[in-house]
PDB file of C-alpha atoms and ligand atoms in Angstrom:
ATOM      1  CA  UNK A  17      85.276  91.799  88.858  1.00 77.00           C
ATOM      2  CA  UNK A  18      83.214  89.354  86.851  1.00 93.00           C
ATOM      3  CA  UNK A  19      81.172  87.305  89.406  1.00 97.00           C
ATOM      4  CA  UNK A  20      78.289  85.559  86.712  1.00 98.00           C
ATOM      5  CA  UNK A  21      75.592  84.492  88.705  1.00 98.00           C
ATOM      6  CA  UNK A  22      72.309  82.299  87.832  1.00 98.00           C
ATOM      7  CA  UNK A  23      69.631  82.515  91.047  1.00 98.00           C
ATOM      8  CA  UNK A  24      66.965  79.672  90.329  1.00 98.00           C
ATOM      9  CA  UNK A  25      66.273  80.694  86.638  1.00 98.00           C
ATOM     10  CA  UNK A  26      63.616  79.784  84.217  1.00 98.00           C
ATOM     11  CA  UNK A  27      62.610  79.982  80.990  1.00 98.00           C
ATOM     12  CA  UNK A  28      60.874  78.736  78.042  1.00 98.00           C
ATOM     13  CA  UNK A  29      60.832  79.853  74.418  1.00 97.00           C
ATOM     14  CA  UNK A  30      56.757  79.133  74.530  1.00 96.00           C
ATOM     15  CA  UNK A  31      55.242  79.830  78.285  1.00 90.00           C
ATOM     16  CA  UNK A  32      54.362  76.645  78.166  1.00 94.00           C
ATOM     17  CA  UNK A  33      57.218  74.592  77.741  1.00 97.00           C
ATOM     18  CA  UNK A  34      59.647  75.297  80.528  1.00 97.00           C
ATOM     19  CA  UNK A  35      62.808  74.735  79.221  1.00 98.00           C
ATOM     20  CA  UNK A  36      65.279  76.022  81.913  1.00 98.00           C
ATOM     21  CA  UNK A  37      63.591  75.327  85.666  1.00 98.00           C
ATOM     22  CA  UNK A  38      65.284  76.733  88.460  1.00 98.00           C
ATOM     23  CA  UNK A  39      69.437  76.452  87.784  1.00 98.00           C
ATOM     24  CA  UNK A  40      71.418  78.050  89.910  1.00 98.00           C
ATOM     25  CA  UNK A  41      75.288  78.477  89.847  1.00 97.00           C
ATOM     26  CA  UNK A  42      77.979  80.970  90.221  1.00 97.00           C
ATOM     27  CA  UNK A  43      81.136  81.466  88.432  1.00 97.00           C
ATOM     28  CA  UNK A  44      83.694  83.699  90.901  1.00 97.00           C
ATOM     29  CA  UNK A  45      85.454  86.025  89.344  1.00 97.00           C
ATOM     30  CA  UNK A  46      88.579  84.932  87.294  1.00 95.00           C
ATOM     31  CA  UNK A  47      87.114  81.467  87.797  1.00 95.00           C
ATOM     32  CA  UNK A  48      86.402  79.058  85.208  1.00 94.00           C
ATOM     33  CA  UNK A  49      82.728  76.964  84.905  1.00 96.00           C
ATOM     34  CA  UNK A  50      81.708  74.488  82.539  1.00 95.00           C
ATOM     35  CA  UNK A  51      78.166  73.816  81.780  1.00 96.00           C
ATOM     36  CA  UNK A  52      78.059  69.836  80.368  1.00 93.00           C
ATOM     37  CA  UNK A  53      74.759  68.021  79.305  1.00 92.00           C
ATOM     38  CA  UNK A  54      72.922  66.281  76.741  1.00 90.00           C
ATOM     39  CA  UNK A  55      71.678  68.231  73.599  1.00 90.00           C
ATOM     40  CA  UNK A  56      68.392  69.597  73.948  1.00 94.00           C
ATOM     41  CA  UNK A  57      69.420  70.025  77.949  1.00 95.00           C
ATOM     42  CA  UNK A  58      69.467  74.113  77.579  1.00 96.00           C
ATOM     43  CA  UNK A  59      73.057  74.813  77.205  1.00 95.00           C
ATOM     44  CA  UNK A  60      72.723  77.318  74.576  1.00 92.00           C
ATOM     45  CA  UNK A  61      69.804  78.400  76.105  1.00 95.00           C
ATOM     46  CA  UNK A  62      71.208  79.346  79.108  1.00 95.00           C
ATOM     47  CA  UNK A  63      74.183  80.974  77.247  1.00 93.00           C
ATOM     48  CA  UNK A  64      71.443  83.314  75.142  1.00 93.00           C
ATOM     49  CA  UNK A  65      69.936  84.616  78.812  1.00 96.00           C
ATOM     50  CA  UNK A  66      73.372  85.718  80.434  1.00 95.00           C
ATOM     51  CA  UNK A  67      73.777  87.760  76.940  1.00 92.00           C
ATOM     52  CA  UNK A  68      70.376  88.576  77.254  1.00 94.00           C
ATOM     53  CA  UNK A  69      68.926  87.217  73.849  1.00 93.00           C
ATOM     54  CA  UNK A  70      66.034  86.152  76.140  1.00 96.00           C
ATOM     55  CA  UNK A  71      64.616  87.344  79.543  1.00 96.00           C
ATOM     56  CA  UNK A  72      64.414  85.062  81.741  1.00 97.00           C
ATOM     57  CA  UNK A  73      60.818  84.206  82.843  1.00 96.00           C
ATOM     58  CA  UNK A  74      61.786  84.087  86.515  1.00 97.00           C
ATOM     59  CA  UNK A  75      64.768  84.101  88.982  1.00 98.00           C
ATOM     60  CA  UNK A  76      67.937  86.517  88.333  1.00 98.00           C
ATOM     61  CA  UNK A  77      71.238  86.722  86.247  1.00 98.00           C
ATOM     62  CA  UNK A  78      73.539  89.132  87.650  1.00 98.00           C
ATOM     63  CA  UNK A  79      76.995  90.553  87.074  1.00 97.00           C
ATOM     64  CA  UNK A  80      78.646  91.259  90.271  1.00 96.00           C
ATOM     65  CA  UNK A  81      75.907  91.652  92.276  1.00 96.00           C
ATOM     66  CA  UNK A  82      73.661  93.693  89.471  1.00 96.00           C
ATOM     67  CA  UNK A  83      71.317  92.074  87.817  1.00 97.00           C
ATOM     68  CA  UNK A  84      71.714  91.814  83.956  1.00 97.00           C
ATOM     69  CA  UNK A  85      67.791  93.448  83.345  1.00 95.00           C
ATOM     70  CA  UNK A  86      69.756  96.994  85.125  1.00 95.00           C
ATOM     71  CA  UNK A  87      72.590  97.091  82.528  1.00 93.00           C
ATOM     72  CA  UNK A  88      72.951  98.589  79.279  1.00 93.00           C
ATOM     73  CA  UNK A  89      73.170  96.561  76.612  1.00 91.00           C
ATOM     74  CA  UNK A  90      76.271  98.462  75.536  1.00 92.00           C
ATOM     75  CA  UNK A  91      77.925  97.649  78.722  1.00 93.00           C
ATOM     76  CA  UNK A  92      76.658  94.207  78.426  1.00 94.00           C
ATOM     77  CA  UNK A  93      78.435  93.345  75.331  1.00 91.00           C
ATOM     78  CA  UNK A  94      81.622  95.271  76.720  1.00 91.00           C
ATOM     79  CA  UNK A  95      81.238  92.968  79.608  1.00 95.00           C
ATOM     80  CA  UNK A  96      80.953  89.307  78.136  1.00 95.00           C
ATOM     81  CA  UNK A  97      83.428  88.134  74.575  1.00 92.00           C
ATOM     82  CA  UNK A  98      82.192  85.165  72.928  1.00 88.00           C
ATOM     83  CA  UNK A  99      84.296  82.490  71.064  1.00 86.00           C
ATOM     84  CA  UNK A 100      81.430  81.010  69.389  1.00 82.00           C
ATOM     85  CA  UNK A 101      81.131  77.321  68.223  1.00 78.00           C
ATOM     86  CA  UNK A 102      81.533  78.188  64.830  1.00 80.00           C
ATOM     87  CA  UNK A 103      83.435  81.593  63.714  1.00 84.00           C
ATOM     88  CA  UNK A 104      81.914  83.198  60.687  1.00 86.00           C
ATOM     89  CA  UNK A 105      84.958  85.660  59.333  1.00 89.00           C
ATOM     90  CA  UNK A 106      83.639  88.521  57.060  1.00 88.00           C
ATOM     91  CA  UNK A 107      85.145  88.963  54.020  1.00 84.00           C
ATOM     92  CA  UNK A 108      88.116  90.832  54.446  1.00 87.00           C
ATOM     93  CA  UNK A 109      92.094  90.759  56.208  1.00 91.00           C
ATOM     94  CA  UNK A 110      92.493  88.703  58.676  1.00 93.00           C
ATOM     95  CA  UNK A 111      93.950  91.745  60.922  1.00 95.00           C
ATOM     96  CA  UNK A 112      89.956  93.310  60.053  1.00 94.00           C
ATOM     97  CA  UNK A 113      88.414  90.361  61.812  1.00 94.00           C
ATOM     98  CA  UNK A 114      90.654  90.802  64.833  1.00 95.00           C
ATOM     99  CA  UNK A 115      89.907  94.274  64.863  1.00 96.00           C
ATOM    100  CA  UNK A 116      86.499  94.588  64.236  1.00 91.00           C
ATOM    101  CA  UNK A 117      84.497  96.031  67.187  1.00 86.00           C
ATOM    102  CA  UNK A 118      87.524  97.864  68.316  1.00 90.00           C
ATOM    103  CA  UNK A 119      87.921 100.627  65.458  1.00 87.00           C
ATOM    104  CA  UNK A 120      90.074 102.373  68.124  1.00 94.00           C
ATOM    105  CA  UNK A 121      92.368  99.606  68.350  1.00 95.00           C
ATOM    106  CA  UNK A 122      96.275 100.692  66.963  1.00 96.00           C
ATOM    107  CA  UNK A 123      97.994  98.107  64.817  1.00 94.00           C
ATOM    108  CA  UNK A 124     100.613  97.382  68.099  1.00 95.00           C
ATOM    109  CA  UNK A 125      97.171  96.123  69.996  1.00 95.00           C
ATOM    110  CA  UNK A 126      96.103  93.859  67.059  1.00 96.00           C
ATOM    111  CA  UNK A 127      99.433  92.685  66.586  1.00 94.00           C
ATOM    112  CA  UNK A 128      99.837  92.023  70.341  1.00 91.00           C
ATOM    113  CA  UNK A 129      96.423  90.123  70.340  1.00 91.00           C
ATOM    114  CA  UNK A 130      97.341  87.931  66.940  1.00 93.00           C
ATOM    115  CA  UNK A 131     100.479  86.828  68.386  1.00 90.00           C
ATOM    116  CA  UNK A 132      98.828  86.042  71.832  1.00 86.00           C
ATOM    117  CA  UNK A 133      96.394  83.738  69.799  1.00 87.00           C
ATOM    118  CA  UNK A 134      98.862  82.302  67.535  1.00 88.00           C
ATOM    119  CA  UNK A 135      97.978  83.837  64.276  1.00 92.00           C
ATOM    120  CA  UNK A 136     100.337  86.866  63.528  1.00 90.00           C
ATOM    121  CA  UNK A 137     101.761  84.518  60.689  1.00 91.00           C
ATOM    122  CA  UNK A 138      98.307  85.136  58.434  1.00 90.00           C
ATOM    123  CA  UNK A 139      96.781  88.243  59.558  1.00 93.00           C
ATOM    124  CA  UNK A 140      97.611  90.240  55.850  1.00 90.00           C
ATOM    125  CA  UNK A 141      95.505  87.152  54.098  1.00 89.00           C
ATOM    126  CA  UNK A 142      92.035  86.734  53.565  1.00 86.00           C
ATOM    127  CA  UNK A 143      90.180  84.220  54.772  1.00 85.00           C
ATOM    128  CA  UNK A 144      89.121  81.189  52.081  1.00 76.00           C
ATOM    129  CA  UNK A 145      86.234  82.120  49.855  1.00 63.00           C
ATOM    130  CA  UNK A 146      87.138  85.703  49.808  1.00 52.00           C
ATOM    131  CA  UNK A 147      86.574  87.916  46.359  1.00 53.00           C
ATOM    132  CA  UNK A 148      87.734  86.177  43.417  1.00 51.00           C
ATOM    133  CA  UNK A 149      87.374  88.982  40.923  1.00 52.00           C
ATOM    134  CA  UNK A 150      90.670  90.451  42.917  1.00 50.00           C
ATOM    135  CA  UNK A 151      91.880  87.482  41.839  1.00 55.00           C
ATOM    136  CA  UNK A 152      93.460  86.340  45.579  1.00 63.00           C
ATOM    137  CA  UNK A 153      93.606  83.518  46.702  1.00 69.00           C
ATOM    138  CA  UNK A 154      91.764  83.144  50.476  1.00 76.00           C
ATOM    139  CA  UNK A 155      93.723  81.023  53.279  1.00 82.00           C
ATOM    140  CA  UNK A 156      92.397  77.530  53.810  1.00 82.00           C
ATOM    141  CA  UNK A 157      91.851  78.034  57.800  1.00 85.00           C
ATOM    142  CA  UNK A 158      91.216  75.193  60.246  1.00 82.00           C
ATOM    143  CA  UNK A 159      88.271  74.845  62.481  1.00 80.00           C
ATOM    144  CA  UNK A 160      91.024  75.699  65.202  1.00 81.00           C
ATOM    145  CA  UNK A 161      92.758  78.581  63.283  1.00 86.00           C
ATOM    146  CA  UNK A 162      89.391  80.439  62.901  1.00 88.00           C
ATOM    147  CA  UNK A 163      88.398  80.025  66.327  1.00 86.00           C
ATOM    148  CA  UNK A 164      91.861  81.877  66.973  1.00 88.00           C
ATOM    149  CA  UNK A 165      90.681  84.480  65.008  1.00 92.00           C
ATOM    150  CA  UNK A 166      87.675  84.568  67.361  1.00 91.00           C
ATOM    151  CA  UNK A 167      90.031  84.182  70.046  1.00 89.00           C
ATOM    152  CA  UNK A 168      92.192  87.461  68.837  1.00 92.00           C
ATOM    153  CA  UNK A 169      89.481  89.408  68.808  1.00 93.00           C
ATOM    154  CA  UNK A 170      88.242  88.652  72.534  1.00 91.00           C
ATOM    155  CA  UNK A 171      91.551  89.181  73.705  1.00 90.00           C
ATOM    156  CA  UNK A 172      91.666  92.598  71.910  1.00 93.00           C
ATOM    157  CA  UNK A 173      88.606  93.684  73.331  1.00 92.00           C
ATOM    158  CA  UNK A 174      89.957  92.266  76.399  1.00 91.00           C
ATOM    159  CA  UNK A 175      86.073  91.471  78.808  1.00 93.00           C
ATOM    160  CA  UNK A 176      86.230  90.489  82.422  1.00 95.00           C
ATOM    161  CA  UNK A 177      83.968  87.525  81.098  1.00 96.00           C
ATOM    162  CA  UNK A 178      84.502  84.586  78.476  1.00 93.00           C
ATOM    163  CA  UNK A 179      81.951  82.624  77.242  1.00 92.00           C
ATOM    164  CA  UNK A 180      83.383  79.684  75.476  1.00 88.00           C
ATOM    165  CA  UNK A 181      80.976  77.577  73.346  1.00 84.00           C
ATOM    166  CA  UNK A 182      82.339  74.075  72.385  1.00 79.00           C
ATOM    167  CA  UNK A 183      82.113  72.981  69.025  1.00 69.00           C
ATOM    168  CA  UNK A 184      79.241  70.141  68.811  1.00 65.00           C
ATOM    169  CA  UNK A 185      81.032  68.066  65.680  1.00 65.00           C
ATOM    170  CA  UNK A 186      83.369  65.366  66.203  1.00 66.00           C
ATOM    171  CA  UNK A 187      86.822  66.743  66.103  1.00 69.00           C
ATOM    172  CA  UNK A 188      90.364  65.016  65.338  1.00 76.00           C
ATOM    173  CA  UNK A 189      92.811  64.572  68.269  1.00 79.00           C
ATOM    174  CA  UNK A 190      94.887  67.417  66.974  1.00 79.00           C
ATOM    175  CA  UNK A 191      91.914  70.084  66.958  1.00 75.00           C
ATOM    176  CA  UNK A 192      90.771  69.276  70.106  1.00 76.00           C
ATOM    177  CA  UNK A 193      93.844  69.144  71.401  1.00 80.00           C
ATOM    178  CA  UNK A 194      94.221  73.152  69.762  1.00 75.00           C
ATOM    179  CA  UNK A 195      91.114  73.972  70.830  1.00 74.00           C
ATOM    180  CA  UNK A 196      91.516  73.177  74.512  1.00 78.00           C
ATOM    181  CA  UNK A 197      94.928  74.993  74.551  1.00 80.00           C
ATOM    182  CA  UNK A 198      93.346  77.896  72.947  1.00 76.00           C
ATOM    183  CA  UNK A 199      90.883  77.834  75.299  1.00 80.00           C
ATOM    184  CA  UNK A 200      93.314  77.608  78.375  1.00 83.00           C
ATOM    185  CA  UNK A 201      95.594  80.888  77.158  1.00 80.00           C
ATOM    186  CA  UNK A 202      91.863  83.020  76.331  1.00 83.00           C
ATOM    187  CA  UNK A 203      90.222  82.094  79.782  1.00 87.00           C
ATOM    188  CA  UNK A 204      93.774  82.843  81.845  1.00 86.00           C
ATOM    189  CA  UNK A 205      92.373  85.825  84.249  1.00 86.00           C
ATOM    190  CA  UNK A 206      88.441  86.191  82.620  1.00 92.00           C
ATOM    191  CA  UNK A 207      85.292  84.732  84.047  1.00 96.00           C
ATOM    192  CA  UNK A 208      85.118  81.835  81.972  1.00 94.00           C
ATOM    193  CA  UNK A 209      81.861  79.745  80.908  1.00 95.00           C
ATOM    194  CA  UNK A 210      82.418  76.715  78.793  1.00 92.00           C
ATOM    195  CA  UNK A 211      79.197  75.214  77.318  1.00 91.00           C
ATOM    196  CA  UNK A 212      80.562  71.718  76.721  1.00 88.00           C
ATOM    197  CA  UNK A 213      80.008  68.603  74.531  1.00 80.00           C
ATOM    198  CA  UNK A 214      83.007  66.941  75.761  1.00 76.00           C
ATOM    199  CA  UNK A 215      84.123  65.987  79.769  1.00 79.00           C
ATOM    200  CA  UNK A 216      87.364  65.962  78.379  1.00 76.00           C
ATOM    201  CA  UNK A 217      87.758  69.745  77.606  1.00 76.00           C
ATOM    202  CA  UNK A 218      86.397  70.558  81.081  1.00 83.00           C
ATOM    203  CA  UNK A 219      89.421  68.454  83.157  1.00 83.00           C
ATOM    204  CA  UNK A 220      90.447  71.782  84.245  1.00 84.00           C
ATOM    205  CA  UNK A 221      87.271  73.882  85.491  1.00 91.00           C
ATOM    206  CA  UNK A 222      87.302  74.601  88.618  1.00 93.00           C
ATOM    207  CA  UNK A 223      83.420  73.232  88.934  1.00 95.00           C
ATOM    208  CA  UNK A 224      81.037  71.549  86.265  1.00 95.00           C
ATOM    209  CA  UNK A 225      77.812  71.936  86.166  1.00 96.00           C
ATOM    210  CA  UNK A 226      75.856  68.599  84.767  1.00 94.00           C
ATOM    211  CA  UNK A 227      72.289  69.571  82.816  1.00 96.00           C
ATOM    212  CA  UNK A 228      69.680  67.344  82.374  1.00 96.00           C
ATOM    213  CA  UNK A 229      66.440  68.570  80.830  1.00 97.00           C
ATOM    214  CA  UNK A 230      67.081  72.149  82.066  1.00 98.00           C
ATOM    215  CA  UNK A 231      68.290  71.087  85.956  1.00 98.00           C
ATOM    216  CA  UNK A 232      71.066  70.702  87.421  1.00 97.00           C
ATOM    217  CA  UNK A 233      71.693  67.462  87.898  1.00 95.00           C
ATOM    218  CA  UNK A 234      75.301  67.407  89.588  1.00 93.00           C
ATOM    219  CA  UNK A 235      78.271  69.402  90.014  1.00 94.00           C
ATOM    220  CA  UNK A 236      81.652  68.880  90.839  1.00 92.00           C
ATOM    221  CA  UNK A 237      85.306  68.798  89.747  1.00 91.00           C
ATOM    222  CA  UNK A 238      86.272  66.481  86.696  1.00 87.00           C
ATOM    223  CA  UNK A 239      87.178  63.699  88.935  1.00 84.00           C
ATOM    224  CA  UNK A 240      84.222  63.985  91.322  1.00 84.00           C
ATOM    225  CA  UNK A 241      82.173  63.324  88.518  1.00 83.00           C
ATOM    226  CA  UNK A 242      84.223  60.539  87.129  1.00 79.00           C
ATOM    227  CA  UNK A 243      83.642  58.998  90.420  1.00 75.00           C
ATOM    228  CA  UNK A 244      80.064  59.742  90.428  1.00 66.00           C
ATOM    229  CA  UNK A 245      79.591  57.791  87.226  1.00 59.00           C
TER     230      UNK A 245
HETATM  231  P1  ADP B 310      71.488  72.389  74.319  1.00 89.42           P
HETATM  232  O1  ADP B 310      72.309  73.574  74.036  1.00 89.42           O
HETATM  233  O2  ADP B 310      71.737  71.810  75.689  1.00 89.42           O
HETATM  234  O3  ADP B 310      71.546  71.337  73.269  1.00 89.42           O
HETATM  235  P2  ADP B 310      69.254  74.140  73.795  1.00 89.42           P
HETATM  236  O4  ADP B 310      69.304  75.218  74.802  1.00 89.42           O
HETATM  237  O5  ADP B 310      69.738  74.417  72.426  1.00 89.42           O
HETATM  238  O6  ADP B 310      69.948  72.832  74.393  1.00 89.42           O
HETATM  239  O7  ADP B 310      67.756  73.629  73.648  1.00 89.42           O
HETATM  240  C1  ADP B 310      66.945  73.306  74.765  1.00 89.42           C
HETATM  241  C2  ADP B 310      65.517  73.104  74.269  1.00 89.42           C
HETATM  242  O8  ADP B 310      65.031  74.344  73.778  1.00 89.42           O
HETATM  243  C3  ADP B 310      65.391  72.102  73.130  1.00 89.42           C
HETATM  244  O9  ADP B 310      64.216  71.376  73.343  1.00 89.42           O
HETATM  245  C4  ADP B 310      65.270  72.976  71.915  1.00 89.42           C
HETATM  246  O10 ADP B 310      64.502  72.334  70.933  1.00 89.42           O
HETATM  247  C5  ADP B 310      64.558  74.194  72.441  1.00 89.42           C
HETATM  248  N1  ADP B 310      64.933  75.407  71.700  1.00 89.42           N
HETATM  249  C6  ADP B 310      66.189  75.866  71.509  1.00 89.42           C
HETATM  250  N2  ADP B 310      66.164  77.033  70.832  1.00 89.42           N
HETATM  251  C7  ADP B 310      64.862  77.311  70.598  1.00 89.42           C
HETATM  252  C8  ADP B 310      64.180  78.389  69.947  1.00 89.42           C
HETATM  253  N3  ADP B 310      64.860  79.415  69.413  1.00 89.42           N
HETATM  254  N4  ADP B 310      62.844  78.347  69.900  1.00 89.42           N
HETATM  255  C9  ADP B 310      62.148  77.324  70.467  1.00 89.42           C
HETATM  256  N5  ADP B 310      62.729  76.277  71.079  1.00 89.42           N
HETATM  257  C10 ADP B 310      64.070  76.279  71.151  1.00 89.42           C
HETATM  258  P1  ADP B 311      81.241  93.139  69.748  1.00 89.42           P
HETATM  259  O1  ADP B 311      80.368  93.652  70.864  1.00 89.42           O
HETATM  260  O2  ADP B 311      82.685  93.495  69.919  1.00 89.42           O
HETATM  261  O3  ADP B 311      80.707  93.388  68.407  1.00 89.42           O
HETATM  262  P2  ADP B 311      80.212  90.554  70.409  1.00 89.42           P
HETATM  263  O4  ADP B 311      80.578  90.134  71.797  1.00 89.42           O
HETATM  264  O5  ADP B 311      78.855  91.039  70.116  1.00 89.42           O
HETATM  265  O6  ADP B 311      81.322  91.573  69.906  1.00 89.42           O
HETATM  266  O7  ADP B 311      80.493  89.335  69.450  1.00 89.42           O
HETATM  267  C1  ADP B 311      81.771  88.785  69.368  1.00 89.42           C
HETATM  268  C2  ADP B 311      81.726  87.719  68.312  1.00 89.42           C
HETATM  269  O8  ADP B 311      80.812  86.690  68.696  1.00 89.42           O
HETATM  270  C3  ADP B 311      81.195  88.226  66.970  1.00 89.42           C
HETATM  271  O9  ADP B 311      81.857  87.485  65.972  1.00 89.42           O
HETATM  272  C4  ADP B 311      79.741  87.867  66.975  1.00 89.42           C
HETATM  273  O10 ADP B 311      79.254  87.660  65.677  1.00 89.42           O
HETATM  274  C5  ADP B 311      79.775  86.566  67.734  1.00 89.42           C
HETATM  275  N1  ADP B 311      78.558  86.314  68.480  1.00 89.42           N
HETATM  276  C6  ADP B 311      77.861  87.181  69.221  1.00 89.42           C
HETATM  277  N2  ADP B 311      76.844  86.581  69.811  1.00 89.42           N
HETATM  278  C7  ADP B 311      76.880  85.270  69.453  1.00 89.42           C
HETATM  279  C8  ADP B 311      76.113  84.105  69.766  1.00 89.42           C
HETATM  280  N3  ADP B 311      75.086  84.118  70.579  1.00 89.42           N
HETATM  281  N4  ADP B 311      76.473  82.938  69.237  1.00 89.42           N
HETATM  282  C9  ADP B 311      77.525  82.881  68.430  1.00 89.42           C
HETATM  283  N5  ADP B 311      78.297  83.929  68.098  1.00 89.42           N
HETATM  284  C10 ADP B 311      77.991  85.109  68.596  1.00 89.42           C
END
């Protein structure tokens, strides 16, 4: 299962300023959508409806067939992991972060899920930052090594559906280059939605979906849209 589906939704933060206006799309199950646009398009926007931040103002969301307004929210959040743009760790173990959500979770499954996402060599430290008066010292994590954090913990809570949101700031070759491998080993077998700053993350969806002031403009593979222009 995990069929995400958007049926000519709309939406504005004030009534009268539409910000989404009637985007459709579907994401089949196990399949993996990107959602590319200028800022101020509705990306995020969009991503804060399916997770239900926001009702939409008209049109439906729905999760294989239900609509997201019938589900619990508990269910909800079982449903959909996020790898946000930016991962915030709390201040404690590594191995806590991965595990947090899933109190149930034995120390095989976080091990299994750290190792998955590449970070079973630090899971004992603490992230940078972290309580002085203990005197230790936190680990100086990446952009990339925290979102594999992030990515640990979605794979440990294991969710038919990914949503994947792209970090905005300009990245070296070497993160991106992380992050889009990251991204490729989280999505394998999930739903996937990628909110997008970058074509060049996306080469592998298996459709994009172009927004322009909260439309669809086109969709397409990556080299469709190369061709478009
Ligand atoms: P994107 O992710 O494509 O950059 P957003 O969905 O963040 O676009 O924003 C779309 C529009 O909605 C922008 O005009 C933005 O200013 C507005 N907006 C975003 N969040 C809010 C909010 N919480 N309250 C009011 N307006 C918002
Ligand atoms: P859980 O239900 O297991 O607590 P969530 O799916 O609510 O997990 O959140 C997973 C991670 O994504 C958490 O780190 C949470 O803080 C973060 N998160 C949740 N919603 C958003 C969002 N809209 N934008 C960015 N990060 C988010």
């Amino acid at each position: 299962g995990g069929e995400v589906r958007f049926e000519d939704v709309s939406f504005g933060y004030d009534p009268r300023r539409p910000i989404l206006k009637g985007v459709s799309f579907t994401v089949p199950a196990g399949r993996t959508v990107a959602i590319v646009g200028p800022s101020g398009a509705g990306k995020s926007t969009l991503s804060r409806l399916l997770f239900r931040f926001y009702d939409a103002s008209g049109g439906r969301i729905l999760i294989d067939g239900q609509e997201i307004s019938a589900v619990t929210q508990a269910s909800l959040r079982a449903a959909i992991g996020i790898v946000p743009q930016d991962t915030v760790l709390f201040n404690d173990t590594i191995r806590y972060n991965v595990a947090y959500g899933r109190t149930d979770a034995t120390q095989g499954e976080v091990e299994h899920a750290a190792a998955l996402a590449h970070i079973d060599g630090f899971i004992a430290g603490l992230p940078d930052g972290w309580n002085t008066t203990v005197g230790e010292r936190g680990l100086k994590l990446s952009g990339g090594e925290k979102q594999r954090v992030a990515i640990a913990r979605t794979i440990l809570k294991n969710p038919p559906i990914l949503m994947f949101d792209e970090a905005t700031s300009a990245l070296d070759t070497h993160t991106e280059r992380e992050i889009q491998r990251n991204l490729r080993e989280v999505s394998r077998g999930r739903t996937t939605l990628i909110i997008a700053h970058r074509l060049s993350t996306v080469v592998d969806a298996d459709e994009i979906i172009v927004l322009e002031e909260g439309r669809v403009r086109e969709r397409g593979r990556h080299a469709d849209l190369l061709a478009m222009g």
